[in-house]
JSON list of C-alpha atoms in Angstrom, two decimals:
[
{"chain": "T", "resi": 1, "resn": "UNK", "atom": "CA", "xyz": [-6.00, -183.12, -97.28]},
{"chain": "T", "resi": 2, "resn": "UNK", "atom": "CA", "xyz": [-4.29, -182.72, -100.61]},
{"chain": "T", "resi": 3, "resn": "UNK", "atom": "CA", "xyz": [-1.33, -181.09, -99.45]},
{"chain": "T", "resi": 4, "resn": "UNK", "atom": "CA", "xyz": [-0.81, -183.90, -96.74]},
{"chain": "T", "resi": 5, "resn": "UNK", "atom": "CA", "xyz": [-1.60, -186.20, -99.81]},
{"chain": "T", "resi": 6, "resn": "UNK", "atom": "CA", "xyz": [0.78, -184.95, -102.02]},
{"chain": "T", "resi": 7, "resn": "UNK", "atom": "CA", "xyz": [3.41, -185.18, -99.19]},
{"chain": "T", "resi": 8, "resn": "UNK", "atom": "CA", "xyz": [2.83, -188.81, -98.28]},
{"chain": "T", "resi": 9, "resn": "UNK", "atom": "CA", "xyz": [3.09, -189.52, -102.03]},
{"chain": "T", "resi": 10, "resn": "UNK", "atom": "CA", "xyz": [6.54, -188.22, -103.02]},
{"chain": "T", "resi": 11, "resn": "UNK", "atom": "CA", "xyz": [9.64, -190.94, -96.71]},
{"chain": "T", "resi": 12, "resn": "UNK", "atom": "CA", "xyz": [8.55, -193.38, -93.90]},
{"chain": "T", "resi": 13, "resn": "UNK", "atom": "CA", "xyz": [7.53, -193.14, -90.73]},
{"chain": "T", "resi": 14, "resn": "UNK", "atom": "CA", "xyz": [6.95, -196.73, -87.77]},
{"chain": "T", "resi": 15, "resn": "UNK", "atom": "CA", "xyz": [7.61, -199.43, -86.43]},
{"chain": "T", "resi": 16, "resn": "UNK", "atom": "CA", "xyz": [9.64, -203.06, -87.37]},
{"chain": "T", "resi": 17, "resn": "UNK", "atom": "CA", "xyz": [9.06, -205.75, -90.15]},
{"chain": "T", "resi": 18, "resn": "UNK", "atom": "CA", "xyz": [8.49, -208.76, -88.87]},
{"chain": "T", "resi": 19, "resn": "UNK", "atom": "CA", "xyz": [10.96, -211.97, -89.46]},
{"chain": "T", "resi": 20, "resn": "UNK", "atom": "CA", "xyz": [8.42, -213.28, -91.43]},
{"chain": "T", "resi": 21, "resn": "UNK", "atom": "CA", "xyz": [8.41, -210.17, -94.38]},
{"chain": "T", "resi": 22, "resn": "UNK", "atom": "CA", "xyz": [11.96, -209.92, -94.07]},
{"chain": "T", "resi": 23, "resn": "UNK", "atom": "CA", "xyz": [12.38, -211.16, -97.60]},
{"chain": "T", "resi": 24, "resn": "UNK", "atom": "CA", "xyz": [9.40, -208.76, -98.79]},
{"chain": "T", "resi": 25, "resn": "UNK", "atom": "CA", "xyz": [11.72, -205.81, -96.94]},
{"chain": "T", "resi": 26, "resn": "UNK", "atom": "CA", "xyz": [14.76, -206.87, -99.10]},
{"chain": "T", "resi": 27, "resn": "UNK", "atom": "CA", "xyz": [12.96, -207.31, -102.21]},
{"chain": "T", "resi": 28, "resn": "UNK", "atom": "CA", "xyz": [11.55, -203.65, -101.96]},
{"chain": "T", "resi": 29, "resn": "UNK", "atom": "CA", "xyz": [14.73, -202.27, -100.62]},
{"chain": "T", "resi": 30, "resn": "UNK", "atom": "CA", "xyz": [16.89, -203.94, -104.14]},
{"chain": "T", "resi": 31, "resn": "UNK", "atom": "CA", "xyz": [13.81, -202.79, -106.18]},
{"chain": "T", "resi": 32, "resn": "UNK", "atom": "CA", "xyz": [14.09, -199.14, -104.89]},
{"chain": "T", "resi": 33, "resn": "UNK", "atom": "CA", "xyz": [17.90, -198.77, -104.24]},
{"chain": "T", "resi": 34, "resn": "UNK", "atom": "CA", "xyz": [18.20, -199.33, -108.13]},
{"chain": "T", "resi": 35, "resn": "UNK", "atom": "CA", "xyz": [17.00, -195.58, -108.77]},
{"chain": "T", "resi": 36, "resn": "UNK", "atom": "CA", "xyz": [19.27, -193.30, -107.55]},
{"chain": "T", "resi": 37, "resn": "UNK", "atom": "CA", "xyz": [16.94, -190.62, -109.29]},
{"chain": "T", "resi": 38, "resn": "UNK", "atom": "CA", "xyz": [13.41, -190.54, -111.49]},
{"chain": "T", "resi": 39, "resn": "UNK", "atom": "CA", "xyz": [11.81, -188.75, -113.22]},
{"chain": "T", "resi": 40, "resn": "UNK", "atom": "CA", "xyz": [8.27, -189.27, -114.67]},
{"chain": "T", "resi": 41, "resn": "UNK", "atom": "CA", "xyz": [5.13, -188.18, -115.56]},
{"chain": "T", "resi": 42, "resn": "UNK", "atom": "CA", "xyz": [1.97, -189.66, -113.81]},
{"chain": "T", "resi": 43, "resn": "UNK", "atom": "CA", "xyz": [-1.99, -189.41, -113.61]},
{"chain": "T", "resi": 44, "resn": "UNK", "atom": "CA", "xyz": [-3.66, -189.59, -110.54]},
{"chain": "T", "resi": 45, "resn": "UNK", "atom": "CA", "xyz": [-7.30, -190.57, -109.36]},
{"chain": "T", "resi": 46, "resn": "UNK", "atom": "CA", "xyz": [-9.15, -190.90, -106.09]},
{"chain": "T", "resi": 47, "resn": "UNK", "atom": "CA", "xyz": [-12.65, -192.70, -105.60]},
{"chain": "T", "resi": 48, "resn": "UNK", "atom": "CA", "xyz": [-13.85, -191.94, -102.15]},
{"chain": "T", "resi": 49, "resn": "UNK", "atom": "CA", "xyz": [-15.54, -195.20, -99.96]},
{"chain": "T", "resi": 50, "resn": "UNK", "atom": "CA", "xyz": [-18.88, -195.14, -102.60]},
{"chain": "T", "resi": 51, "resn": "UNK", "atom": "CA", "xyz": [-16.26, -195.45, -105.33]},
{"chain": "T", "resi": 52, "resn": "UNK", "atom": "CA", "xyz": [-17.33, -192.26, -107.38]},
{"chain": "T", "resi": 53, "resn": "UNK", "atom": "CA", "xyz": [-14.48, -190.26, -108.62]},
{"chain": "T", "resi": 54, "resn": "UNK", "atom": "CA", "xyz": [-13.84, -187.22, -106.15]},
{"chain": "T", "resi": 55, "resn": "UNK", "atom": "CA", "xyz": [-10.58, -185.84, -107.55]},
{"chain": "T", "resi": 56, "resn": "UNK", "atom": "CA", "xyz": [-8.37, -186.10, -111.18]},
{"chain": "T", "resi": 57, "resn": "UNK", "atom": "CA", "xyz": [-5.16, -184.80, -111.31]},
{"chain": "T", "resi": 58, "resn": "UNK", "atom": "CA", "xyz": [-1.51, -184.92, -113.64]},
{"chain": "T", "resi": 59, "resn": "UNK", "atom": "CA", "xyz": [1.89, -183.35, -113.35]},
{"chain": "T", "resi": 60, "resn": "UNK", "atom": "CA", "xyz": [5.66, -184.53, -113.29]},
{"chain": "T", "resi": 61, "resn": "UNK", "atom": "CA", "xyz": [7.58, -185.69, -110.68]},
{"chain": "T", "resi": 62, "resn": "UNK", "atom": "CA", "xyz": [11.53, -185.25, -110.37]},
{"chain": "T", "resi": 63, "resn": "UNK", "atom": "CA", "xyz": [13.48, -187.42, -107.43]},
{"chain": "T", "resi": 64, "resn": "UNK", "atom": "CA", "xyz": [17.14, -187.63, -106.21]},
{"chain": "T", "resi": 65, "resn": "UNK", "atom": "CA", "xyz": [18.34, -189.48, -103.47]},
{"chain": "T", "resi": 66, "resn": "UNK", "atom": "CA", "xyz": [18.59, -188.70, -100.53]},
{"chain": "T", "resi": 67, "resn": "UNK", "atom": "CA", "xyz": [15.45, -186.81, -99.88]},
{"chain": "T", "resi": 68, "resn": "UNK", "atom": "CA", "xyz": [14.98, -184.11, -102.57]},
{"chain": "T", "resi": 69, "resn": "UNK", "atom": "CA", "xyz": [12.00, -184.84, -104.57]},
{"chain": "T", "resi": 70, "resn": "UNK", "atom": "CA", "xyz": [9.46, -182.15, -106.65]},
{"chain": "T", "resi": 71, "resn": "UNK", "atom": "CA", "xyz": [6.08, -183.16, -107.13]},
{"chain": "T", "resi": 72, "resn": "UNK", "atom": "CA", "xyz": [4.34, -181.03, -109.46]},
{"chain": "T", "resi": 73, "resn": "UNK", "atom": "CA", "xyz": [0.56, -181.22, -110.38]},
{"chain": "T", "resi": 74, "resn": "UNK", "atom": "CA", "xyz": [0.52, -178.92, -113.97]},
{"chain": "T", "resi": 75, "resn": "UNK", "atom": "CA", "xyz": [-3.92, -179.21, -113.94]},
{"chain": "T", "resi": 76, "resn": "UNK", "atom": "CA", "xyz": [-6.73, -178.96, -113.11]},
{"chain": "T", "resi": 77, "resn": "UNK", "atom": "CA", "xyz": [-5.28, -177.40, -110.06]},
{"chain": "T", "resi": 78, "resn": "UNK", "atom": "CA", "xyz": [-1.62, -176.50, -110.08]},
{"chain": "T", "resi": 79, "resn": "UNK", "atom": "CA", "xyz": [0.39, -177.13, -106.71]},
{"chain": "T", "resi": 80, "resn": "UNK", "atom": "CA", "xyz": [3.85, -177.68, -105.76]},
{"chain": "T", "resi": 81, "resn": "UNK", "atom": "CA", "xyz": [5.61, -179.59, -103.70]},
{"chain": "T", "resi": 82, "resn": "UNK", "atom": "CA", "xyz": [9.73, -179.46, -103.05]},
{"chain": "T", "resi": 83, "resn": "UNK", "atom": "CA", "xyz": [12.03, -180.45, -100.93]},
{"chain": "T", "resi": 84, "resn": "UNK", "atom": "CA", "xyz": [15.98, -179.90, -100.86]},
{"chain": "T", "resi": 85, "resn": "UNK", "atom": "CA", "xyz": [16.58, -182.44, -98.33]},
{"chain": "T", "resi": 86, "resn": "UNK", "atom": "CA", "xyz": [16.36, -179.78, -95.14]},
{"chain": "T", "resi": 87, "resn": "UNK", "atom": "CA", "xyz": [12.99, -178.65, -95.35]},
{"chain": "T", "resi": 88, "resn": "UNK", "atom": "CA", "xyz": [9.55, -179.23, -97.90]},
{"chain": "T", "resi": 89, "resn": "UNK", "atom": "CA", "xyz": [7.91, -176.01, -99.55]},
{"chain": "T", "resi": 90, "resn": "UNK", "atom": "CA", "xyz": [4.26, -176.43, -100.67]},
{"chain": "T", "resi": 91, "resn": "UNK", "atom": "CA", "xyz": [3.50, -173.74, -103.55]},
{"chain": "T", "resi": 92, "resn": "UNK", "atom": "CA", "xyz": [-0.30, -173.34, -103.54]},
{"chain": "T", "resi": 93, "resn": "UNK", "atom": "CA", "xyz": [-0.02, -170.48, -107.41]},
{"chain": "T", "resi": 94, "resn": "UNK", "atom": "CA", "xyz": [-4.19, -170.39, -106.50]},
{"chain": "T", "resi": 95, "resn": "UNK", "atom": "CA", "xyz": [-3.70, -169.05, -103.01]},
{"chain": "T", "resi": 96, "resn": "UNK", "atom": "CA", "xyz": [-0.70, -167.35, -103.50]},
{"chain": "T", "resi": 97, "resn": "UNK", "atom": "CA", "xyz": [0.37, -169.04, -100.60]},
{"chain": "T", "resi": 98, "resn": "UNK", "atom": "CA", "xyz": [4.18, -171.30, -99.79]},
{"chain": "T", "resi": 99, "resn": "UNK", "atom": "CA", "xyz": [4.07, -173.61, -95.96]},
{"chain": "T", "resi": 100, "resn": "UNK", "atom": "CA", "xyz": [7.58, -174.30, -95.50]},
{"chain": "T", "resi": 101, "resn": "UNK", "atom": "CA", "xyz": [8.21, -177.45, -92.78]},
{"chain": "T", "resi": 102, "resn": "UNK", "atom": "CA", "xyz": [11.19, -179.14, -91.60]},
{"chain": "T", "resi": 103, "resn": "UNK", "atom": "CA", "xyz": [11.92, -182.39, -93.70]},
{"chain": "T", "resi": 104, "resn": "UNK", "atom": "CA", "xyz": [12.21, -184.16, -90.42]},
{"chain": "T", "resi": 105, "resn": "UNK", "atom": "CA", "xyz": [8.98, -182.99, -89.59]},
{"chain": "T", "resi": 106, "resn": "UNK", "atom": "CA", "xyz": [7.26, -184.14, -92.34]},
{"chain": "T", "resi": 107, "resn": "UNK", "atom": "CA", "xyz": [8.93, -187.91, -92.20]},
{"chain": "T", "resi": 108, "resn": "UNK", "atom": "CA", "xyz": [7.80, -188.12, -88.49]},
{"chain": "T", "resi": 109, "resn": "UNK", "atom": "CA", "xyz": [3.66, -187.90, -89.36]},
{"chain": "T", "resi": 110, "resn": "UNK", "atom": "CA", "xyz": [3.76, -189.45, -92.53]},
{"chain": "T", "resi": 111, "resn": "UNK", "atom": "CA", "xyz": [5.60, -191.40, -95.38]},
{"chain": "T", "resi": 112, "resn": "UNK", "atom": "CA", "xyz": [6.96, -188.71, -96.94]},
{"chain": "T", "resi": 113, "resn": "UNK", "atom": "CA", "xyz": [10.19, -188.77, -99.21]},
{"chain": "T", "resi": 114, "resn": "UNK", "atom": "CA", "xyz": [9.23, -192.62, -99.91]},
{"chain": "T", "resi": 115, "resn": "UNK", "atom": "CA", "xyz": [11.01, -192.50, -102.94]},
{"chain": "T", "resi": 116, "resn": "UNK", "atom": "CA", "xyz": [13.16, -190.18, -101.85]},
{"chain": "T", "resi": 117, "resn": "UNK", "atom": "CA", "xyz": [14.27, -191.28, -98.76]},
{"chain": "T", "resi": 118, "resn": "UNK", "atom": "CA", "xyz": [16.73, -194.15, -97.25]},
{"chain": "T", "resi": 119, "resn": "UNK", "atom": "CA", "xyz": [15.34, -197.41, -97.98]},
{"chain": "T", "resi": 120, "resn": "UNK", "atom": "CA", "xyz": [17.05, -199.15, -95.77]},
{"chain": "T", "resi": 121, "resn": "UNK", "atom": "CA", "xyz": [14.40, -197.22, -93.34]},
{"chain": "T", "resi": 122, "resn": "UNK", "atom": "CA", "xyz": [11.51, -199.29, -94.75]},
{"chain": "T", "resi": 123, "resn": "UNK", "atom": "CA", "xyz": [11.60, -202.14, -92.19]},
{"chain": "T", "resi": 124, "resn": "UNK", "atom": "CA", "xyz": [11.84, -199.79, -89.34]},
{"chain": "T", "resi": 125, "resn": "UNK", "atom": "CA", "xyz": [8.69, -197.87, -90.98]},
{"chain": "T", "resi": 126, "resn": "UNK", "atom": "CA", "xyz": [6.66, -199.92, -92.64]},
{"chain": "T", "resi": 127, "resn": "UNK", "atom": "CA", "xyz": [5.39, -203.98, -92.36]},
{"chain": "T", "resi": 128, "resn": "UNK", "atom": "CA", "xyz": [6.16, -204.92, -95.87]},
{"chain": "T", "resi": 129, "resn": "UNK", "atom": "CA", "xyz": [4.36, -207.75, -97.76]},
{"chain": "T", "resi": 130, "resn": "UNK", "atom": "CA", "xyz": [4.66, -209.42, -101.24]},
{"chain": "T", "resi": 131, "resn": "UNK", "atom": "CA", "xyz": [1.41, -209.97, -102.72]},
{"chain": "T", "resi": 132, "resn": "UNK", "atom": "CA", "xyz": [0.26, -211.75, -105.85]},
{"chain": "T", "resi": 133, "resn": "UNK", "atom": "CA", "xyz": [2.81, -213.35, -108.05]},
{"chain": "T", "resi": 134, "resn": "UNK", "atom": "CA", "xyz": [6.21, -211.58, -108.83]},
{"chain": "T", "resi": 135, "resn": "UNK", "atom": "CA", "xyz": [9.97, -211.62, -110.76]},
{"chain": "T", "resi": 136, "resn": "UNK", "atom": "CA", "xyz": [12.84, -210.04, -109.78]},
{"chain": "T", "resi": 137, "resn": "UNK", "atom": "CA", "xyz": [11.68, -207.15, -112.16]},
{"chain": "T", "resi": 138, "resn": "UNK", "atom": "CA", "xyz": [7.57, -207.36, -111.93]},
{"chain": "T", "resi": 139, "resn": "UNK", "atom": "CA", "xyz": [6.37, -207.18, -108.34]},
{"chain": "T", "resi": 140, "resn": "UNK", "atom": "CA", "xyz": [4.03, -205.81, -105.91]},
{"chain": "T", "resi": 141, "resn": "UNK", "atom": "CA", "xyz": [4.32, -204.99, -102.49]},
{"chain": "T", "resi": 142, "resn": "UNK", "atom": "CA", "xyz": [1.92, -203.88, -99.42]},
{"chain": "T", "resi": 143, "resn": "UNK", "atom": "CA", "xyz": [3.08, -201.07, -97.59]},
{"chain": "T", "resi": 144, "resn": "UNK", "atom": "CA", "xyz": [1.19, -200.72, -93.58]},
{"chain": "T", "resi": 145, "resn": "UNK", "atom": "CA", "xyz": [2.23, -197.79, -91.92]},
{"chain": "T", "resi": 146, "resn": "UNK", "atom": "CA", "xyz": [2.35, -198.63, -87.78]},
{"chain": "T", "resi": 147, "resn": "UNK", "atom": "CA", "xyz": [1.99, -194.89, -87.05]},
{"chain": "T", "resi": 148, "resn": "UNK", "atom": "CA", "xyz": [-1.25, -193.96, -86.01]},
{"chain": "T", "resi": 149, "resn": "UNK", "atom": "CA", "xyz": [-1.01, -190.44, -87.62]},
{"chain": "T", "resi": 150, "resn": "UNK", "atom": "CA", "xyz": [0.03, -191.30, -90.95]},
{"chain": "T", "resi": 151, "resn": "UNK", "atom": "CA", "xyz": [-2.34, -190.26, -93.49]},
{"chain": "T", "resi": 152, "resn": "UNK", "atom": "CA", "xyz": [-2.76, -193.74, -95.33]},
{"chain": "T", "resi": 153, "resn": "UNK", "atom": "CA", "xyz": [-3.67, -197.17, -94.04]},
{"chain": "T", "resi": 154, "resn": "UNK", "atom": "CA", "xyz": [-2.18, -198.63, -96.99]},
{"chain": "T", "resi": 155, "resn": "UNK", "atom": "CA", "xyz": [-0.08, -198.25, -99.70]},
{"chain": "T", "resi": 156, "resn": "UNK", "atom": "CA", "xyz": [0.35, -200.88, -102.79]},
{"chain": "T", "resi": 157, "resn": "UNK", "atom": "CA", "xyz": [3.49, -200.02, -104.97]},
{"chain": "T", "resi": 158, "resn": "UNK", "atom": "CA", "xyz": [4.13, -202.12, -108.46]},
{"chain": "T", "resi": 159, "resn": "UNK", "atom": "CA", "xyz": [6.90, -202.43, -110.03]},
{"chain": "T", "resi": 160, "resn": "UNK", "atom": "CA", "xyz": [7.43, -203.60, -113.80]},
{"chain": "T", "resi": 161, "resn": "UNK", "atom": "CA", "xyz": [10.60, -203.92, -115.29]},
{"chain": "T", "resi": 162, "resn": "UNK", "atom": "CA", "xyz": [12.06, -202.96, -111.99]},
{"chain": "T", "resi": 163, "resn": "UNK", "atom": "CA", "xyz": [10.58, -199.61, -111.58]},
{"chain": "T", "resi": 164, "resn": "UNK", "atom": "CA", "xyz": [8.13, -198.13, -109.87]},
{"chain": "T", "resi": 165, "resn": "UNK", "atom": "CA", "xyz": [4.79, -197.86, -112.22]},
{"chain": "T", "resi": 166, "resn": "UNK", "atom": "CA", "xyz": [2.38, -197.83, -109.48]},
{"chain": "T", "resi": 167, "resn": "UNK", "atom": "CA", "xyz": [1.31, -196.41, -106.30]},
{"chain": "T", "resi": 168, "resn": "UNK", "atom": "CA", "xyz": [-2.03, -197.28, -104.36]},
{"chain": "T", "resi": 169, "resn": "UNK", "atom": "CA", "xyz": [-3.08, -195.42, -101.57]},
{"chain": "T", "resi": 170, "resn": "UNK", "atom": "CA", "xyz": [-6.16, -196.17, -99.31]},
{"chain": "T", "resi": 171, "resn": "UNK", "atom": "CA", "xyz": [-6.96, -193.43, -96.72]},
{"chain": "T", "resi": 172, "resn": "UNK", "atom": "CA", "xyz": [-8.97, -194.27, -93.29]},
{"chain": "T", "resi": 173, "resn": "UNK", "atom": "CA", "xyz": [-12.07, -192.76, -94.73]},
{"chain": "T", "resi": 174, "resn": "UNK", "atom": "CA", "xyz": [-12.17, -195.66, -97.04]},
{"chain": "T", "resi": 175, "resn": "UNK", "atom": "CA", "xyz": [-11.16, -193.27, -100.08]},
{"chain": "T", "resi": 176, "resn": "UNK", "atom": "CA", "xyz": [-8.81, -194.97, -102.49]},
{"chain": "T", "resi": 177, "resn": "UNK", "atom": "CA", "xyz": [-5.91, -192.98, -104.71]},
{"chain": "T", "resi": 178, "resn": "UNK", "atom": "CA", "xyz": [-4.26, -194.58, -107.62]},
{"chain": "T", "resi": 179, "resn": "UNK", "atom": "CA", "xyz": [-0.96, -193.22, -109.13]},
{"chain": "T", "resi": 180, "resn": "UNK", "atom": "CA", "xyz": [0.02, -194.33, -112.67]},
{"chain": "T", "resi": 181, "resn": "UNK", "atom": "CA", "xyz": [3.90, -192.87, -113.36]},
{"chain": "T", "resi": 182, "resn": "UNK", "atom": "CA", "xyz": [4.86, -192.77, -117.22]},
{"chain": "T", "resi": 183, "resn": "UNK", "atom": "CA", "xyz": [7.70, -191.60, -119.40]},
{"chain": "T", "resi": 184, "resn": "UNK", "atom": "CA", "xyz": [9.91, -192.73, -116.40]},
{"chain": "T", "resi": 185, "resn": "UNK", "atom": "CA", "xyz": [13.64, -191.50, -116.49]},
{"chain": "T", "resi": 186, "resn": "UNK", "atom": "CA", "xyz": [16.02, -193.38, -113.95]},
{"chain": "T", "resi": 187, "resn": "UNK", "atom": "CA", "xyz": [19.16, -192.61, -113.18]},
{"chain": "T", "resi": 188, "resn": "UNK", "atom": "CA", "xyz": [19.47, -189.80, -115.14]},
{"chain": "T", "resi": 189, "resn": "UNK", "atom": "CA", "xyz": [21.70, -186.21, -113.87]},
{"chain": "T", "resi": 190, "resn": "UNK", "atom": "CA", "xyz": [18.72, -183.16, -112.61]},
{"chain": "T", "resi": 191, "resn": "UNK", "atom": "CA", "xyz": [19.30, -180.00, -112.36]},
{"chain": "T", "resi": 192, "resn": "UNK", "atom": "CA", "xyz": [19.87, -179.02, -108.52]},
{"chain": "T", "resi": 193, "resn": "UNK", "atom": "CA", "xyz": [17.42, -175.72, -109.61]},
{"chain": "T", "resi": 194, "resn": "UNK", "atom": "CA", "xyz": [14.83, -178.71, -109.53]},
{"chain": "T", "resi": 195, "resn": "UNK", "atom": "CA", "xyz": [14.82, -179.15, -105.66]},
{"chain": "T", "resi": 196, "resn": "UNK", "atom": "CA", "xyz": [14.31, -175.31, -104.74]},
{"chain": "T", "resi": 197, "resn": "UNK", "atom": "CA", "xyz": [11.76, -172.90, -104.86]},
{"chain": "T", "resi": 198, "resn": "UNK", "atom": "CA", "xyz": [12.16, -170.04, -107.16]},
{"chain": "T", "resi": 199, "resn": "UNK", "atom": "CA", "xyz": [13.51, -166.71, -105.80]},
{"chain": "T", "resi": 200, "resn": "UNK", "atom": "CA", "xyz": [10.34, -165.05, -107.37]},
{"chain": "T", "resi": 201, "resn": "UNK", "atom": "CA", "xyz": [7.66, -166.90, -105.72]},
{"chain": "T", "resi": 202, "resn": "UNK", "atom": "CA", "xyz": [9.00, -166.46, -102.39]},
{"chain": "T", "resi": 203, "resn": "UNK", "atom": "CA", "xyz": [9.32, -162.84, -102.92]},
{"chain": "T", "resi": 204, "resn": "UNK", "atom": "CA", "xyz": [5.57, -162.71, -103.96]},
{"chain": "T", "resi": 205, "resn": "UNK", "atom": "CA", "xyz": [3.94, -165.21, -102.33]},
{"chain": "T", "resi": 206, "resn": "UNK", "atom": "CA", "xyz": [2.62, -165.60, -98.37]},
{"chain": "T", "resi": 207, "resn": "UNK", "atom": "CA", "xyz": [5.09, -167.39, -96.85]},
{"chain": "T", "resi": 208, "resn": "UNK", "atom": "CA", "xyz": [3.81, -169.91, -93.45]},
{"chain": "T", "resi": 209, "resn": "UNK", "atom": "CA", "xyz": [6.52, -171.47, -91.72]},
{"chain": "T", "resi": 210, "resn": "UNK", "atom": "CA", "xyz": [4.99, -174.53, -89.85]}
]
């Protein structure tokens, strides 16, 4: 569940927005299309359906359109999580293990690459809504995936200042994840090393192509 978390995190999957969230779609798509490429820290927490705390988690997160991304959790539990816009690798250093997928795979079963990916997918993928009061800069949106194996039922995103500070994800088991991105970067040249898995790991780890 964490590795299919992680990969719905850091893509879009479904169906059409309808005429009436057009506006919502377009006001997501100018919010997102700003960042070319981020980079951040964040903190992550999930409460399950009784609202205890099931699961704490930080790292760094490095995106460039379109669709390379590397989401990297540094503790209490180190994974890894990259894609070079052809296929995802998830590094599990604990298990010694890599599961390589297709990219295309991954976007077809859940929103992966949502940062990553073409925005101008979102109203194909998603039914987009507005909620609570907003600016041009400070908004928040409702994300409802349409696929009925996406790992999420719903996904907030919040933007202040025009980027992405945010991310709310509830699961169908009622378990809610909150994402809180800091030190964010935009726009800013990465290193193309970023998006690939070291030569070393591959050579020592298990490799599992899905």
């Amino acid at each position: 569940m964490l590795k299919q978390f992680m990969l719905a995190v850091v893509g879009c999957c479904l169906a059409t927005a309808t005429v009436a969230d057009q506006q919502a779609v377009e006001s997501l798509n100018k919010l997102l299309e700003k960042s070319h490429s981020i980079t951040a820290k964040f903190h992550q927490t999930t409460l399950n359906a009784a609202g205890n705390r099931t699961q704490k988690s930080e790292g760094q997160v490095a995106v460039s359109r379109p669709n390379q991304f590397r989401w990297e959790v540094t503790g209490p539990f180190p994974q890894l999580v990259i894609s070079d816009g052809v296929k995802v690798w998830v590094y599990d250093p604990d298990l010694e293990q890599v599961t390589v997928q297709k990219l295309d795979k991954q976007v077809s079963s859940t929103p992966a690459l949502l940062l990553s990916g073409d925005v101008k997918k979102l109203a194909d993928n998603f039914e987009v809504v507005k909620i609570g009061k907003s600016t041009k800069q400070d908004a928040n949106f409702k994300l409802t995936p349409k696929a009925k194996d996406s790992v999420f039922e719903a996904l907030r995103l919040s933007f202040n200042d025009g980027v992405l500070a945010n991310m709310k994800l509830t699961d169908s088991l009622g378990a809610h994840t909150t994402i809180d991105f800091t030190e964010i970067s935009t726009n800013q040249p990465i290193k193309p090393s970023q998006f690939k898995l070291p030569a070393d790991v591959l050579k020592s780890a298990d490799v599992i192509e899905e």
